Structures are given as structure tokens and as C-alpha cells.
Amino acid sequence: AARAATASRRLALSGLALAAIGAVAASGKAIIVKLAYRHGIDAMSLLALRMLVAFPFFVAMGLWAARRSSRTLSLREWLQVAGLGFTGYYLSSYLDFLGLAYISATLERLILYLSPTLVMLIALVVLGQRPSRQQLLALAVSYGGVLLAFGHDIAFDGRRTLIGSALVFAGALSYAIYLFGSGQVVARIGALRLTAYASGIASVLCVGQYLLTRPASGLLAFPAPVYWLSLLNGTLCTVLPVLAIMIGVKRIGPALAAQVSMLGPVSTIVLSVWLLAEPMGLWQSAGTALVLAGVLLVGRSAGRGR
């Protein structure tokens, strides 16, 4: 019994560690994007480079997952996966990269953390699932926090803050649609298979968008730091979080993993102040605290619902 308890504790601790690593690694994407923008690259090119790096890993993940399952996907399921890849990994990423050209990494991360509340609103509209009082409180607290940080930034650069925030919010909504839709099909397809296939399709869309609008030789014309940053973006901030969070969720459950993910905006703030020299004032700190409190309330509510 003691051995079983020790093994269970180790499994839980490793799950917590993996969820934390995934949250921190994913949050580093905004920092890398902001650093790359200093070298004159645009959102479309940067996204294409990122997905070119990540694509072989997604192919390998997809092949491995397919070998573990004898079940083949139907045409309807392939269409669902394609739709999820478009909304969750292509459109949301593209809008997010566009928005980061206008706003701080800290504000971007706070807006993205509205996704759980957006999923709740989508469930209300599509399924008629009325939110509980705790969920409504989480909604008010989260949006209040973003408004605080947004109000601080818009006072300094109104037009750019408005444009960037709108783009990132649209990206957060697109990702929330993916989260809602994936919840409907993941049980049939499997989490790893769905993630690998959807991400692979998104990679093709990102690179295809670039090739349809610009010559392929353009991807070879950027300064060396852009390629090093894209390598980190595609591996450390794209593939690693997908695997780490997925395994973490399997070991500790989605509710606890969601609470651990609150490390994301905190690490973004630390990195943005350290590497980007972005200012961090009282209003931004208060806004961050409120967003984290809202995410915590959503996670607790989800845990009770289970």
C-alpha cells in the first residue's frame, strides 16, 4: 500500500510539473514573437517559419497515434478535424501574431486567458447551458482584470492598443471555438491524434497562405536571429507545450491542470519585463491578479461539475 501511495504521489507530482512546464513554455511564444518583430519580419512570415519547424513533429505524433489505434477516421471526422485545425491552430495563431505587433506581451497573454470564459459563453449560446453564479462571478472578475490592463495601455497608445486587443481577442474567441468543438470529438478520436492532425493541418494552412501570396525564396531572406527564434518558437513554445500539457492533464485531470496554467501570464510578465523591458504598473498588476482569480474560479467550477 505504501508503494502504491508513493507511486501515485510521484505520478501526481510529475503531472503538476509537466502542466507547469507546458504553461510556461507556451507563454514564451509572445516574448519570442516580440523579439522577432525587432528584426523586421511580419506576422505571416513568422507564423509560416514557426509551423515549418513544428510540422515534422506533428507528423511523427500523428503516425505514432494512428499506429496505436486500428480505427480509421470517417470523412465527417476528417472535416471536423480540419475545422478544428483551422480555428484552433491557424486562425487563432495568425490573429494573435498580428495583434502582438500592436500591444504588449502582458496584455496579449491576459486577453488570451479569457478563452475559458468564452467557452462558457459559447456553451450558453449553442447548448443552452446556463452558467452558475460562480461562473458568472469568474466572468466578471476576468473581464474586469483585462479592462484594467487595457485601460492602462490605451491611455498611452489608444489606437494601437485598440487594434491589437481586438485582434488578440478575436484569436482568443477562435481558440475558444476550438476548445468547445474538440470537447465534442476528442472522445472518439483521441487527444493525441486530434492534436497532431489538427496541428498538422494548421501547419499546411499557415505555410500555404504564405506561398500563395509571396515567393518561397522570401523565407530565406531574414536575419539569422529570426531563424533561431523560430526554431525556439516551433519546438519549445509549440510542440513541447502540446505534449507536456496533454500528459499533465492525463495524470492530474483537466481542472487542476487549468489552475496550474495560471503560471502562464505570470511567467509572461516576468519575461516581458526582463527581456522586452515592458513597463509593469499598478493597474497591470491588479488586472493580472483579477484575471488569474477568474481563471481559478472557472477551474474550481469545472472541477465541481465533474
PDB file of C-alpha atoms in Angstrom:
ATOM      1  CA  ALA A   1       0.000   0.000   0.000  1.00  0.00           C
ATOM      2  CA  ALA A   2       2.866   2.357   0.845  1.00  0.00           C
ATOM      3  CA  ARG A   3       4.490   1.685  -2.525  1.00  0.00           C
ATOM      4  CA  ALA A   4       1.228   2.347  -4.333  1.00  0.00           C
ATOM      5  CA  ALA A   5       0.760   5.627  -2.454  1.00  0.00           C
ATOM      6  CA  THR A   6       4.328   6.687  -3.235  1.00  0.00           C
ATOM      7  CA  ALA A   7       3.886   5.811  -6.923  1.00  0.00           C
ATOM      8  CA  SER A   8       0.588   7.729  -7.048  1.00  0.00           C
ATOM      9  CA  ARG A   9       2.213  10.760  -5.397  1.00  0.00           C
ATOM     10  CA  ARG A  10       5.101  10.692  -7.867  1.00  0.00           C
ATOM     11  CA  LEU A  11       2.682  10.439 -10.766  1.00  0.00           C
ATOM     12  CA  ALA A  12       0.732  13.439  -9.486  1.00  0.00           C
ATOM     13  CA  LEU A  13       3.893  15.488  -8.906  1.00  0.00           C
ATOM     14  CA  SER A  14       5.184  14.679 -12.385  1.00  0.00           C
ATOM     15  CA  GLY A  15       1.794  15.688 -13.805  1.00  0.00           C
ATOM     16  CA  LEU A  16       1.924  19.003 -11.967  1.00  0.00           C
ATOM     17  CA  ALA A  17       5.478  19.592 -13.199  1.00  0.00           C
ATOM     18  CA  LEU A  18       4.549  18.809 -16.813  1.00  0.00           C
ATOM     19  CA  ALA A  19       1.487  21.079 -16.706  1.00  0.00           C
ATOM     20  CA  ALA A  20       3.622  23.889 -15.262  1.00  0.00           C
ATOM     21  CA  ILE A  21       6.365  23.392 -17.865  1.00  0.00           C
ATOM     22  CA  GLY A  22       3.761  23.423 -20.629  1.00  0.00           C
ATOM     23  CA  ALA A  23       2.138  26.627 -19.330  1.00  0.00           C
ATOM     24  CA  VAL A  24       5.459  28.473 -19.008  1.00  0.00           C
ATOM     25  CA  ALA A  25       6.741  27.229 -22.379  1.00  0.00           C
ATOM     26  CA  ALA A  26       3.527  28.241 -24.171  1.00  0.00           C
ATOM     27  CA  SER A  27       3.630  31.702 -22.617  1.00  0.00           C
ATOM     28  CA  GLY A  28       7.118  32.239 -24.028  1.00  0.00           C
ATOM     29  CA  LYS A  29       5.643  32.423 -27.537  1.00  0.00           C
ATOM     30  CA  ALA A  30       4.605  36.046 -27.087  1.00  0.00           C
ATOM     31  CA  ILE A  31       8.105  37.008 -25.962  1.00  0.00           C
ATOM     32  CA  ILE A  32       9.731  35.293 -28.936  1.00  0.00           C
ATOM     33  CA  VAL A  33       7.297  36.917 -31.367  1.00  0.00           C
ATOM     34  CA  LYS A  34       8.024  40.376 -29.947  1.00  0.00           C
ATOM     35  CA  LEU A  35      11.789  39.740 -30.179  1.00  0.00           C
ATOM     36  CA  ALA A  36      11.460  38.551 -33.785  1.00  0.00           C
ATOM     37  CA  TYR A  37       9.477  41.650 -34.769  1.00  0.00           C
ATOM     38  CA  ARG A  38      12.542  43.729 -33.905  1.00  0.00           C
ATOM     39  CA  HIS A  39      14.276  42.171 -36.932  1.00  0.00           C
ATOM     40  CA  GLY A  40      11.681  43.365 -39.454  1.00  0.00           C
ATOM     41  CA  ILE A  41       9.682  40.163 -40.003  1.00  0.00           C
ATOM     42  CA  ASP A  42       5.880  40.256 -40.369  1.00  0.00           C
ATOM     43  CA  ALA A  43       3.229  38.035 -38.787  1.00  0.00           C
ATOM     44  CA  MET A  44       2.555  35.826 -41.816  1.00  0.00           C
ATOM     45  CA  SER A  45       6.226  35.021 -42.403  1.00  0.00           C
ATOM     46  CA  LEU A  46       6.905  34.396 -38.718  1.00  0.00           C
ATOM     47  CA  LEU A  47       3.916  32.069 -38.427  1.00  0.00           C
ATOM     48  CA  ALA A  48       4.998  30.150 -41.543  1.00  0.00           C
ATOM     49  CA  LEU A  49       8.503  29.648 -40.120  1.00  0.00           C
ATOM     50  CA  ARG A  50       7.090  28.519 -36.786  1.00  0.00           C
ATOM     51  CA  MET A  51       4.835  25.897 -38.353  1.00  0.00           C
ATOM     52  CA  LEU A  52       7.552  24.695 -40.743  1.00  0.00           C
ATOM     53  CA  VAL A  53       9.642  23.861 -37.692  1.00  0.00           C
ATOM     54  CA  ALA A  54       6.752  22.205 -35.832  1.00  0.00           C
ATOM     55  CA  PHE A  55       5.253  20.268 -38.779  1.00  0.00           C
ATOM     56  CA  PRO A  56       7.638  17.240 -38.733  1.00  0.00           C
ATOM     57  CA  PHE A  57       6.935  16.758 -35.016  1.00  0.00           C
ATOM     58  CA  PHE A  58       3.180  16.816 -35.609  1.00  0.00           C
ATOM     59  CA  VAL A  59       3.534  14.299 -38.448  1.00  0.00           C
ATOM     60  CA  ALA A  60       5.528  11.988 -36.162  1.00  0.00           C
ATOM     61  CA  MET A  61       2.939  12.365 -33.390  1.00  0.00           C
ATOM     62  CA  GLY A  62       0.121  11.641 -35.836  1.00  0.00           C
ATOM     63  CA  LEU A  63       1.792   8.500 -37.213  1.00  0.00           C
ATOM     64  CA  TRP A  64       2.515   7.208 -33.716  1.00  0.00           C
ATOM     65  CA  ALA A  65      -1.075   7.848 -32.582  1.00  0.00           C
ATOM     66  CA  ALA A  66      -2.509   6.233 -35.726  1.00  0.00           C
ATOM     67  CA  ARG A  67      -0.469   3.052 -35.172  1.00  0.00           C
ATOM     68  CA  ARG A  68      -1.873   2.745 -31.655  1.00  0.00           C
ATOM     69  CA  SER A  69      -5.426   2.824 -32.989  1.00  0.00           C
ATOM     70  CA  SER A  70      -6.938   0.450 -35.528  1.00  0.00           C
ATOM     71  CA  ARG A  71      -9.873   2.790 -36.059  1.00  0.00           C
ATOM     72  CA  THR A  72      -9.882   4.903 -39.227  1.00  0.00           C
ATOM     73  CA  LEU A  73     -11.483   8.313 -39.327  1.00  0.00           C
ATOM     74  CA  SER A  74     -14.650   8.880 -41.323  1.00  0.00           C
ATOM     75  CA  LEU A  75     -14.993  11.713 -43.825  1.00  0.00           C
ATOM     76  CA  ARG A  76     -17.126  13.623 -41.324  1.00  0.00           C
ATOM     77  CA  GLU A  77     -14.462  13.243 -38.640  1.00  0.00           C
ATOM     78  CA  TRP A  78     -11.735  14.432 -41.029  1.00  0.00           C
ATOM     79  CA  LEU A  79     -13.838  17.511 -41.801  1.00  0.00           C
ATOM     80  CA  GLN A  80     -14.275  18.129 -38.078  1.00  0.00           C
ATOM     81  CA  VAL A  81     -10.518  17.821 -37.517  1.00  0.00           C
ATOM     82  CA  ALA A  82      -9.850  20.190 -40.419  1.00  0.00           C
ATOM     83  CA  GLY A  83     -12.291  22.725 -38.977  1.00  0.00           C
ATOM     84  CA  LEU A  84     -10.669  22.475 -35.551  1.00  0.00           C
ATOM     85  CA  GLY A  85      -7.219  22.865 -37.082  1.00  0.00           C
ATOM     86  CA  PHE A  86      -8.386  25.985 -38.908  1.00  0.00           C
ATOM     87  CA  THR A  87      -9.946  27.672 -35.859  1.00  0.00           C
ATOM     88  CA  GLY A  88      -7.663  26.436 -33.091  1.00  0.00           C
ATOM     89  CA  TYR A  89      -4.173  26.493 -34.550  1.00  0.00           C
ATOM     90  CA  TYR A  90      -4.273  28.511 -37.777  1.00  0.00           C
ATOM     91  CA  LEU A  91      -6.738  31.393 -37.384  1.00  0.00           C
ATOM     92  CA  SER A  92      -6.197  31.926 -33.658  1.00  0.00           C
ATOM     93  CA  SER A  93      -2.402  31.944 -34.080  1.00  0.00           C
ATOM     94  CA  TYR A  94      -2.486  34.275 -37.076  1.00  0.00           C
ATOM     95  CA  LEU A  95      -4.740  36.796 -35.305  1.00  0.00           C
ATOM     96  CA  ASP A  96      -2.595  36.542 -32.179  1.00  0.00           C
ATOM     97  CA  PHE A  97       0.634  37.185 -34.108  1.00  0.00           C
ATOM     98  CA  LEU A  98      -0.987  40.173 -35.833  1.00  0.00           C
ATOM     99  CA  GLY A  99      -2.144  41.584 -32.517  1.00  0.00           C
ATOM    100  CA  LEU A 100       1.283  41.255 -30.910  1.00  0.00           C
ATOM    101  CA  ALA A 101       2.601  43.815 -33.389  1.00  0.00           C
ATOM    102  CA  TYR A 102       0.422  46.412 -31.618  1.00  0.00           C
ATOM    103  CA  ILE A 103       0.189  45.541 -27.904  1.00  0.00           C
ATOM    104  CA  SER A 104       2.414  44.379 -25.063  1.00  0.00           C
ATOM    105  CA  ALA A 105       3.070  40.697 -24.400  1.00  0.00           C
ATOM    106  CA  THR A 106       1.470  41.074 -20.958  1.00  0.00           C
ATOM    107  CA  LEU A 107      -1.853  42.421 -22.296  1.00  0.00           C
ATOM    108  CA  GLU A 108      -1.863  39.767 -25.042  1.00  0.00           C
ATOM    109  CA  ARG A 109      -1.499  36.957 -22.514  1.00  0.00           C
ATOM    110  CA  LEU A 110      -4.254  38.361 -20.288  1.00  0.00           C
ATOM    111  CA  ILE A 111      -6.679  38.578 -23.222  1.00  0.00           C
ATOM    112  CA  LEU A 112      -5.869  35.010 -24.288  1.00  0.00           C
ATOM    113  CA  TYR A 113      -6.695  33.806 -20.783  1.00  0.00           C
ATOM    114  CA  LEU A 114     -10.300  34.811 -21.405  1.00  0.00           C
ATOM    115  CA  SER A 115     -10.689  31.631 -23.514  1.00  0.00           C
ATOM    116  CA  PRO A 116     -12.252  29.541 -20.680  1.00  0.00           C
ATOM    117  CA  THR A 117     -14.920  32.197 -20.121  1.00  0.00           C
ATOM    118  CA  LEU A 118     -15.544  32.384 -23.873  1.00  0.00           C
ATOM    119  CA  VAL A 119     -16.052  28.599 -23.961  1.00  0.00           C
ATOM    120  CA  MET A 120     -18.634  29.062 -21.218  1.00  0.00           C
ATOM    121  CA  LEU A 121     -20.455  31.700 -23.296  1.00  0.00           C
ATOM    122  CA  ILE A 122     -20.339  29.503 -26.418  1.00  0.00           C
ATOM    123  CA  ALA A 123     -21.875  26.634 -24.430  1.00  0.00           C
ATOM    124  CA  LEU A 124     -24.631  29.021 -23.344  1.00  0.00           C
ATOM    125  CA  VAL A 125     -25.405  30.079 -26.932  1.00  0.00           C
ATOM    126  CA  VAL A 126     -25.033  26.677 -28.624  1.00  0.00           C
ATOM    127  CA  LEU A 127     -26.152  24.210 -25.953  1.00  0.00           C
ATOM    128  CA  GLY A 128     -28.231  26.438 -23.730  1.00  0.00           C
ATOM    129  CA  GLN A 129     -26.041  25.610 -20.713  1.00  0.00           C
ATOM    130  CA  ARG A 130     -26.715  28.357 -18.201  1.00  0.00           C
ATOM    131  CA  PRO A 131     -23.646  29.368 -16.197  1.00  0.00           C
ATOM    132  CA  SER A 132     -23.669  29.043 -12.417  1.00  0.00           C
ATOM    133  CA  ARG A 133     -23.284  32.011 -10.078  1.00  0.00           C
ATOM    134  CA  GLN A 134     -19.633  31.109  -9.565  1.00  0.00           C
ATOM    135  CA  GLN A 135     -19.070  31.047 -13.330  1.00  0.00           C
ATOM    136  CA  LEU A 136     -20.747  34.436 -13.722  1.00  0.00           C
ATOM    137  CA  LEU A 137     -18.522  35.787 -10.963  1.00  0.00           C
ATOM    138  CA  ALA A 138     -15.479  34.348 -12.754  1.00  0.00           C
ATOM    139  CA  LEU A 139     -16.652  36.047 -15.950  1.00  0.00           C
ATOM    140  CA  ALA A 140     -16.987  39.438 -14.250  1.00  0.00           C
ATOM    141  CA  VAL A 141     -13.664  39.163 -12.426  1.00  0.00           C
ATOM    142  CA  SER A 142     -11.729  38.042 -15.542  1.00  0.00           C
ATOM    143  CA  TYR A 143     -13.091  40.740 -17.836  1.00  0.00           C
ATOM    144  CA  GLY A 144     -12.650  43.346 -15.125  1.00  0.00           C
ATOM    145  CA  GLY A 145      -8.966  42.428 -14.923  1.00  0.00           C
ATOM    146  CA  VAL A 146      -8.476  42.702 -18.678  1.00  0.00           C
ATOM    147  CA  LEU A 147     -10.278  46.051 -18.729  1.00  0.00           C
ATOM    148  CA  LEU A 148      -7.915  47.383 -16.067  1.00  0.00           C
ATOM    149  CA  ALA A 149      -4.825  46.418 -18.057  1.00  0.00           C
ATOM    150  CA  PHE A 150      -6.480  47.539 -21.308  1.00  0.00           C
ATOM    151  CA  GLY A 151      -7.390  50.934 -19.825  1.00  0.00           C
ATOM    152  CA  HIS A 152      -3.800  51.440 -18.677  1.00  0.00           C
ATOM    153  CA  ASP A 153      -2.351  50.695 -22.127  1.00  0.00           C
ATOM    154  CA  ILE A 154      -4.968  52.593 -24.134  1.00  0.00           C
ATOM    155  CA  ALA A 155      -4.172  55.760 -22.180  1.00  0.00           C
ATOM    156  CA  PHE A 156      -0.663  55.680 -23.666  1.00  0.00           C
ATOM    157  CA  ASP A 157      -1.338  54.447 -27.212  1.00  0.00           C
ATOM    158  CA  GLY A 158      -5.065  54.342 -27.829  1.00  0.00           C
ATOM    159  CA  ARG A 159      -5.370  53.374 -31.500  1.00  0.00           C
ATOM    160  CA  ARG A 160      -2.672  50.680 -31.488  1.00  0.00           C
ATOM    161  CA  THR A 161      -3.941  49.209 -28.227  1.00  0.00           C
ATOM    162  CA  LEU A 162      -7.486  49.075 -29.605  1.00  0.00           C
ATOM    163  CA  ILE A 163      -6.438  47.364 -32.850  1.00  0.00           C
ATOM    164  CA  GLY A 164      -4.093  44.882 -31.182  1.00  0.00           C
ATOM    165  CA  SER A 165      -6.552  43.996 -28.414  1.00  0.00           C
ATOM    166  CA  ALA A 166      -9.342  43.412 -30.947  1.00  0.00           C
ATOM    167  CA  LEU A 167      -7.115  41.091 -32.996  1.00  0.00           C
ATOM    168  CA  VAL A 168      -5.951  39.090 -29.974  1.00  0.00           C
ATOM    169  CA  PHE A 169      -9.500  38.865 -28.601  1.00  0.00           C
ATOM    170  CA  ALA A 170     -10.667  37.527 -31.967  1.00  0.00           C
ATOM    171  CA  GLY A 171      -7.855  34.976 -31.744  1.00  0.00           C
ATOM    172  CA  ALA A 172      -8.959  34.021 -28.226  1.00  0.00           C
ATOM    173  CA  LEU A 173     -12.517  33.563 -29.493  1.00  0.00           C
ATOM    174  CA  SER A 174     -11.279  31.389 -32.354  1.00  0.00           C
ATOM    175  CA  TYR A 175      -9.333  29.232 -29.895  1.00  0.00           C
ATOM    176  CA  ALA A 176     -12.382  29.014 -27.610  1.00  0.00           C
ATOM    177  CA  ILE A 177     -14.379  27.661 -30.569  1.00  0.00           C
ATOM    178  CA  TYR A 178     -11.649  25.038 -30.996  1.00  0.00           C
ATOM    179  CA  LEU A 179     -11.789  24.112 -27.289  1.00  0.00           C
ATOM    180  CA  PHE A 180     -15.571  23.793 -27.426  1.00  0.00           C
ATOM    181  CA  GLY A 181     -15.509  21.784 -30.654  1.00  0.00           C
ATOM    182  CA  SER A 182     -12.682  19.499 -29.576  1.00  0.00           C
ATOM    183  CA  GLY A 183     -14.631  18.590 -26.466  1.00  0.00           C
ATOM    184  CA  GLN A 184     -17.295  17.166 -28.750  1.00  0.00           C
ATOM    185  CA  VAL A 185     -14.975  14.881 -30.769  1.00  0.00           C
ATOM    186  CA  VAL A 186     -11.908  14.104 -28.614  1.00  0.00           C
ATOM    187  CA  ALA A 187     -13.541  11.037 -27.022  1.00  0.00           C
ATOM    188  CA  ARG A 188     -13.953   9.413 -30.441  1.00  0.00           C
ATOM    189  CA  ILE A 189     -10.622  10.389 -31.996  1.00  0.00           C
ATOM    190  CA  GLY A 190      -8.286  10.585 -29.003  1.00  0.00           C
ATOM    191  CA  ALA A 191      -6.484  13.639 -27.621  1.00  0.00           C
ATOM    192  CA  LEU A 192      -3.052  12.978 -29.144  1.00  0.00           C
ATOM    193  CA  ARG A 193      -4.437  12.046 -32.534  1.00  0.00           C
ATOM    194  CA  LEU A 194      -6.744  15.055 -32.656  1.00  0.00           C
ATOM    195  CA  THR A 195      -3.990  17.458 -31.616  1.00  0.00           C
ATOM    196  CA  ALA A 196      -1.464  16.031 -34.079  1.00  0.00           C
ATOM    197  CA  TYR A 197      -3.864  16.005 -37.031  1.00  0.00           C
ATOM    198  CA  ALA A 198      -5.350  19.443 -36.318  1.00  0.00           C
ATOM    199  CA  SER A 199      -1.901  20.962 -35.803  1.00  0.00           C
ATOM    200  CA  GLY A 200      -0.598  19.338 -38.986  1.00  0.00           C
ATOM    201  CA  ILE A 201      -3.497  20.753 -40.984  1.00  0.00           C
ATOM    202  CA  ALA A 202      -2.872  24.177 -39.451  1.00  0.00           C
ATOM    203  CA  SER A 203       0.805  23.941 -40.435  1.00  0.00           C
ATOM    204  CA  VAL A 204      -0.174  23.318 -44.056  1.00  0.00           C
ATOM    205  CA  LEU A 205      -2.596  26.261 -43.949  1.00  0.00           C
ATOM    206  CA  CYS A 206      -0.005  28.631 -42.472  1.00  0.00           C
ATOM    207  CA  VAL A 207       2.705  27.725 -44.980  1.00  0.00           C
ATOM    208  CA  GLY A 208       0.177  27.582 -47.825  1.00  0.00           C
ATOM    209  CA  GLN A 209      -1.042  31.089 -47.041  1.00  0.00           C
ATOM    210  CA  TYR A 210       2.500  32.364 -47.312  1.00  0.00           C
ATOM    211  CA  LEU A 211       3.255  30.533 -50.578  1.00  0.00           C
ATOM    212  CA  LEU A 212       0.025  31.759 -52.171  1.00  0.00           C
ATOM    213  CA  THR A 213       0.858  35.394 -51.512  1.00  0.00           C
ATOM    214  CA  ARG A 214       4.674  35.566 -51.614  1.00  0.00           C
ATOM    215  CA  PRO A 215       7.643  33.835 -53.247  1.00  0.00           C
ATOM    216  CA  ALA A 216       9.081  30.898 -51.296  1.00  0.00           C
ATOM    217  CA  SER A 217      12.551  32.463 -51.513  1.00  0.00           C
ATOM    218  CA  GLY A 218      11.329  35.166 -49.134  1.00  0.00           C
ATOM    219  CA  LEU A 219      11.536  32.716 -46.237  1.00  0.00           C
ATOM    220  CA  LEU A 220      15.313  32.578 -46.731  1.00  0.00           C
ATOM    221  CA  ALA A 221      15.885  36.321 -46.665  1.00  0.00           C
ATOM    222  CA  PHE A 222      15.595  37.104 -42.952  1.00  0.00           C
ATOM    223  CA  PRO A 223      18.402  37.830 -40.481  1.00  0.00           C
ATOM    224  CA  ALA A 224      19.888  34.851 -38.626  1.00  0.00           C
ATOM    225  CA  PRO A 225      18.234  35.701 -35.258  1.00  0.00           C
ATOM    226  CA  VAL A 226      14.797  35.239 -36.846  1.00  0.00           C
ATOM    227  CA  TYR A 227      15.583  31.594 -37.646  1.00  0.00           C
ATOM    228  CA  TRP A 228      16.951  30.875 -34.168  1.00  0.00           C
ATOM    229  CA  LEU A 229      13.860  32.450 -32.628  1.00  0.00           C
ATOM    230  CA  SER A 230      11.589  30.477 -34.990  1.00  0.00           C
ATOM    231  CA  LEU A 231      13.369  27.266 -34.012  1.00  0.00           C
ATOM    232  CA  LEU A 232      12.644  28.013 -30.356  1.00  0.00           C
ATOM    233  CA  ASN A 233       9.087  29.057 -31.199  1.00  0.00           C
ATOM    234  CA  GLY A 234       8.322  25.887 -33.146  1.00  0.00           C
ATOM    235  CA  THR A 235       9.823  23.475 -30.618  1.00  0.00           C
ATOM    236  CA  LEU A 236       9.981  24.953 -27.122  1.00  0.00           C
ATOM    237  CA  CYS A 237       6.823  27.090 -27.402  1.00  0.00           C
ATOM    238  CA  THR A 238       4.673  24.941 -29.726  1.00  0.00           C
ATOM    239  CA  VAL A 239       5.440  21.208 -29.668  1.00  0.00           C
ATOM    240  CA  LEU A 240       6.680  20.955 -26.065  1.00  0.00           C
ATOM    241  CA  PRO A 241       3.595  22.623 -24.505  1.00  0.00           C
ATOM    242  CA  VAL A 242       1.242  20.405 -26.505  1.00  0.00           C
ATOM    243  CA  LEU A 243       2.892  17.222 -25.241  1.00  0.00           C
ATOM    244  CA  ALA A 244       3.598  18.413 -21.696  1.00  0.00           C
ATOM    245  CA  ILE A 245       0.085  19.725 -21.051  1.00  0.00           C
ATOM    246  CA  MET A 246      -1.545  16.674 -22.639  1.00  0.00           C
ATOM    247  CA  ILE A 247       0.398  14.244 -20.430  1.00  0.00           C
ATOM    248  CA  GLY A 248      -0.105  16.514 -17.423  1.00  0.00           C
ATOM    249  CA  VAL A 249      -3.887  16.567 -17.936  1.00  0.00           C
ATOM    250  CA  LYS A 250      -3.889  12.770 -18.193  1.00  0.00           C
ATOM    251  CA  ARG A 251      -2.095  12.478 -14.823  1.00  0.00           C
ATOM    252  CA  ILE A 252      -3.776  15.167 -12.716  1.00  0.00           C
ATOM    253  CA  GLY A 253      -7.019  15.945 -14.565  1.00  0.00           C
ATOM    254  CA  PRO A 254      -8.145  18.998 -16.561  1.00  0.00           C
ATOM    255  CA  ALA A 255      -9.401  21.085 -13.606  1.00  0.00           C
ATOM    256  CA  LEU A 256      -6.099  21.015 -11.712  1.00  0.00           C
ATOM    257  CA  ALA A 257      -4.134  21.457 -14.954  1.00  0.00           C
ATOM    258  CA  ALA A 258      -6.201  24.579 -15.698  1.00  0.00           C
ATOM    259  CA  GLN A 259      -5.250  26.022 -12.317  1.00  0.00           C
ATOM    260  CA  VAL A 260      -1.562  25.244 -12.910  1.00  0.00           C
ATOM    261  CA  SER A 261      -1.829  27.019 -16.275  1.00  0.00           C
ATOM    262  CA  MET A 262      -2.185  30.298 -14.350  1.00  0.00           C
ATOM    263  CA  LEU A 263       1.597  30.280 -14.257  1.00  0.00           C
ATOM    264  CA  GLY A 264       1.382  31.324 -17.913  1.00  0.00           C
ATOM    265  CA  PRO A 265       0.538  35.029 -17.556  1.00  0.00           C
ATOM    266  CA  VAL A 266       2.824  35.342 -14.531  1.00  0.00           C
ATOM    267  CA  SER A 267       5.797  33.977 -16.482  1.00  0.00           C
ATOM    268  CA  THR A 268       4.898  36.211 -19.436  1.00  0.00           C
ATOM    269  CA  ILE A 269       5.008  39.269 -17.171  1.00  0.00           C
ATOM    270  CA  VAL A 270       8.394  38.293 -15.729  1.00  0.00           C
ATOM    271  CA  LEU A 271       9.860  37.582 -19.167  1.00  0.00           C
ATOM    272  CA  SER A 272       8.380  40.723 -20.751  1.00  0.00           C
ATOM    273  CA  VAL A 273       9.872  42.939 -18.042  1.00  0.00           C
ATOM    274  CA  TRP A 274      13.218  41.108 -18.191  1.00  0.00           C
ATOM    275  CA  LEU A 275      13.694  40.563 -21.936  1.00  0.00           C
ATOM    276  CA  LEU A 276      11.470  43.226 -23.524  1.00  0.00           C
ATOM    277  CA  ALA A 277      11.773  45.970 -20.898  1.00  0.00           C
ATOM    278  CA  GLU A 278       7.976  46.392 -20.926  1.00  0.00           C
ATOM    279  CA  PRO A 279       6.618  48.555 -18.081  1.00  0.00           C
ATOM    280  CA  MET A 280       4.618  46.864 -15.321  1.00  0.00           C
ATOM    281  CA  GLY A 281       2.490  49.316 -13.366  1.00  0.00           C
ATOM    282  CA  LEU A 282      -0.076  49.055 -10.604  1.00  0.00           C
ATOM    283  CA  TRP A 283      -3.059  48.802 -12.979  1.00  0.00           C
ATOM    284  CA  GLN A 284      -1.469  45.983 -14.967  1.00  0.00           C
ATOM    285  CA  SER A 285      -0.590  44.123 -11.757  1.00  0.00           C
ATOM    286  CA  ALA A 286      -4.148  44.494 -10.472  1.00  0.00           C
ATOM    287  CA  GLY A 287      -5.558  43.390 -13.819  1.00  0.00           C
ATOM    288  CA  THR A 288      -3.321  40.314 -13.842  1.00  0.00           C
ATOM    289  CA  ALA A 289      -4.435  39.375 -10.325  1.00  0.00           C
ATOM    290  CA  LEU A 290      -8.107  39.640 -11.316  1.00  0.00           C
ATOM    291  CA  VAL A 291      -7.662  37.548 -14.484  1.00  0.00           C
ATOM    292  CA  LEU A 292      -5.848  34.850 -12.503  1.00  0.00           C
ATOM    293  CA  ALA A 293      -8.630  34.880  -9.893  1.00  0.00           C
ATOM    294  CA  GLY A 294     -11.216  34.492 -12.645  1.00  0.00           C
ATOM    295  CA  VAL A 295      -9.396  31.546 -14.207  1.00  0.00           C
ATOM    296  CA  LEU A 296      -9.121  29.937 -10.764  1.00  0.00           C
ATOM    297  CA  LEU A 297     -12.880  30.293 -10.247  1.00  0.00           C
ATOM    298  CA  VAL A 298     -13.576  28.745 -13.666  1.00  0.00           C
ATOM    299  CA  GLY A 299     -11.254  25.834 -12.860  1.00  0.00           C
ATOM    300  CA  ARG A 300     -12.931  25.186  -9.496  1.00  0.00           C
ATOM    301  CA  SER A 301     -16.363  25.378 -11.073  1.00  0.00           C
ATOM    302  CA  ALA A 302     -15.327  22.897 -13.774  1.00  0.00           C
ATOM    303  CA  GLY A 303     -13.905  20.567 -11.143  1.00  0.00           C
ATOM    304  CA  ARG A 304     -17.173  20.596  -9.171  1.00  0.00           C
ATOM    305  CA  GLY A 305     -19.125  19.988 -12.375  1.00  0.00           C
ATOM    306  CA  ARG A 306     -17.221  16.759 -12.850  1.00  0.00           C
TER     307      ARG A 306
END
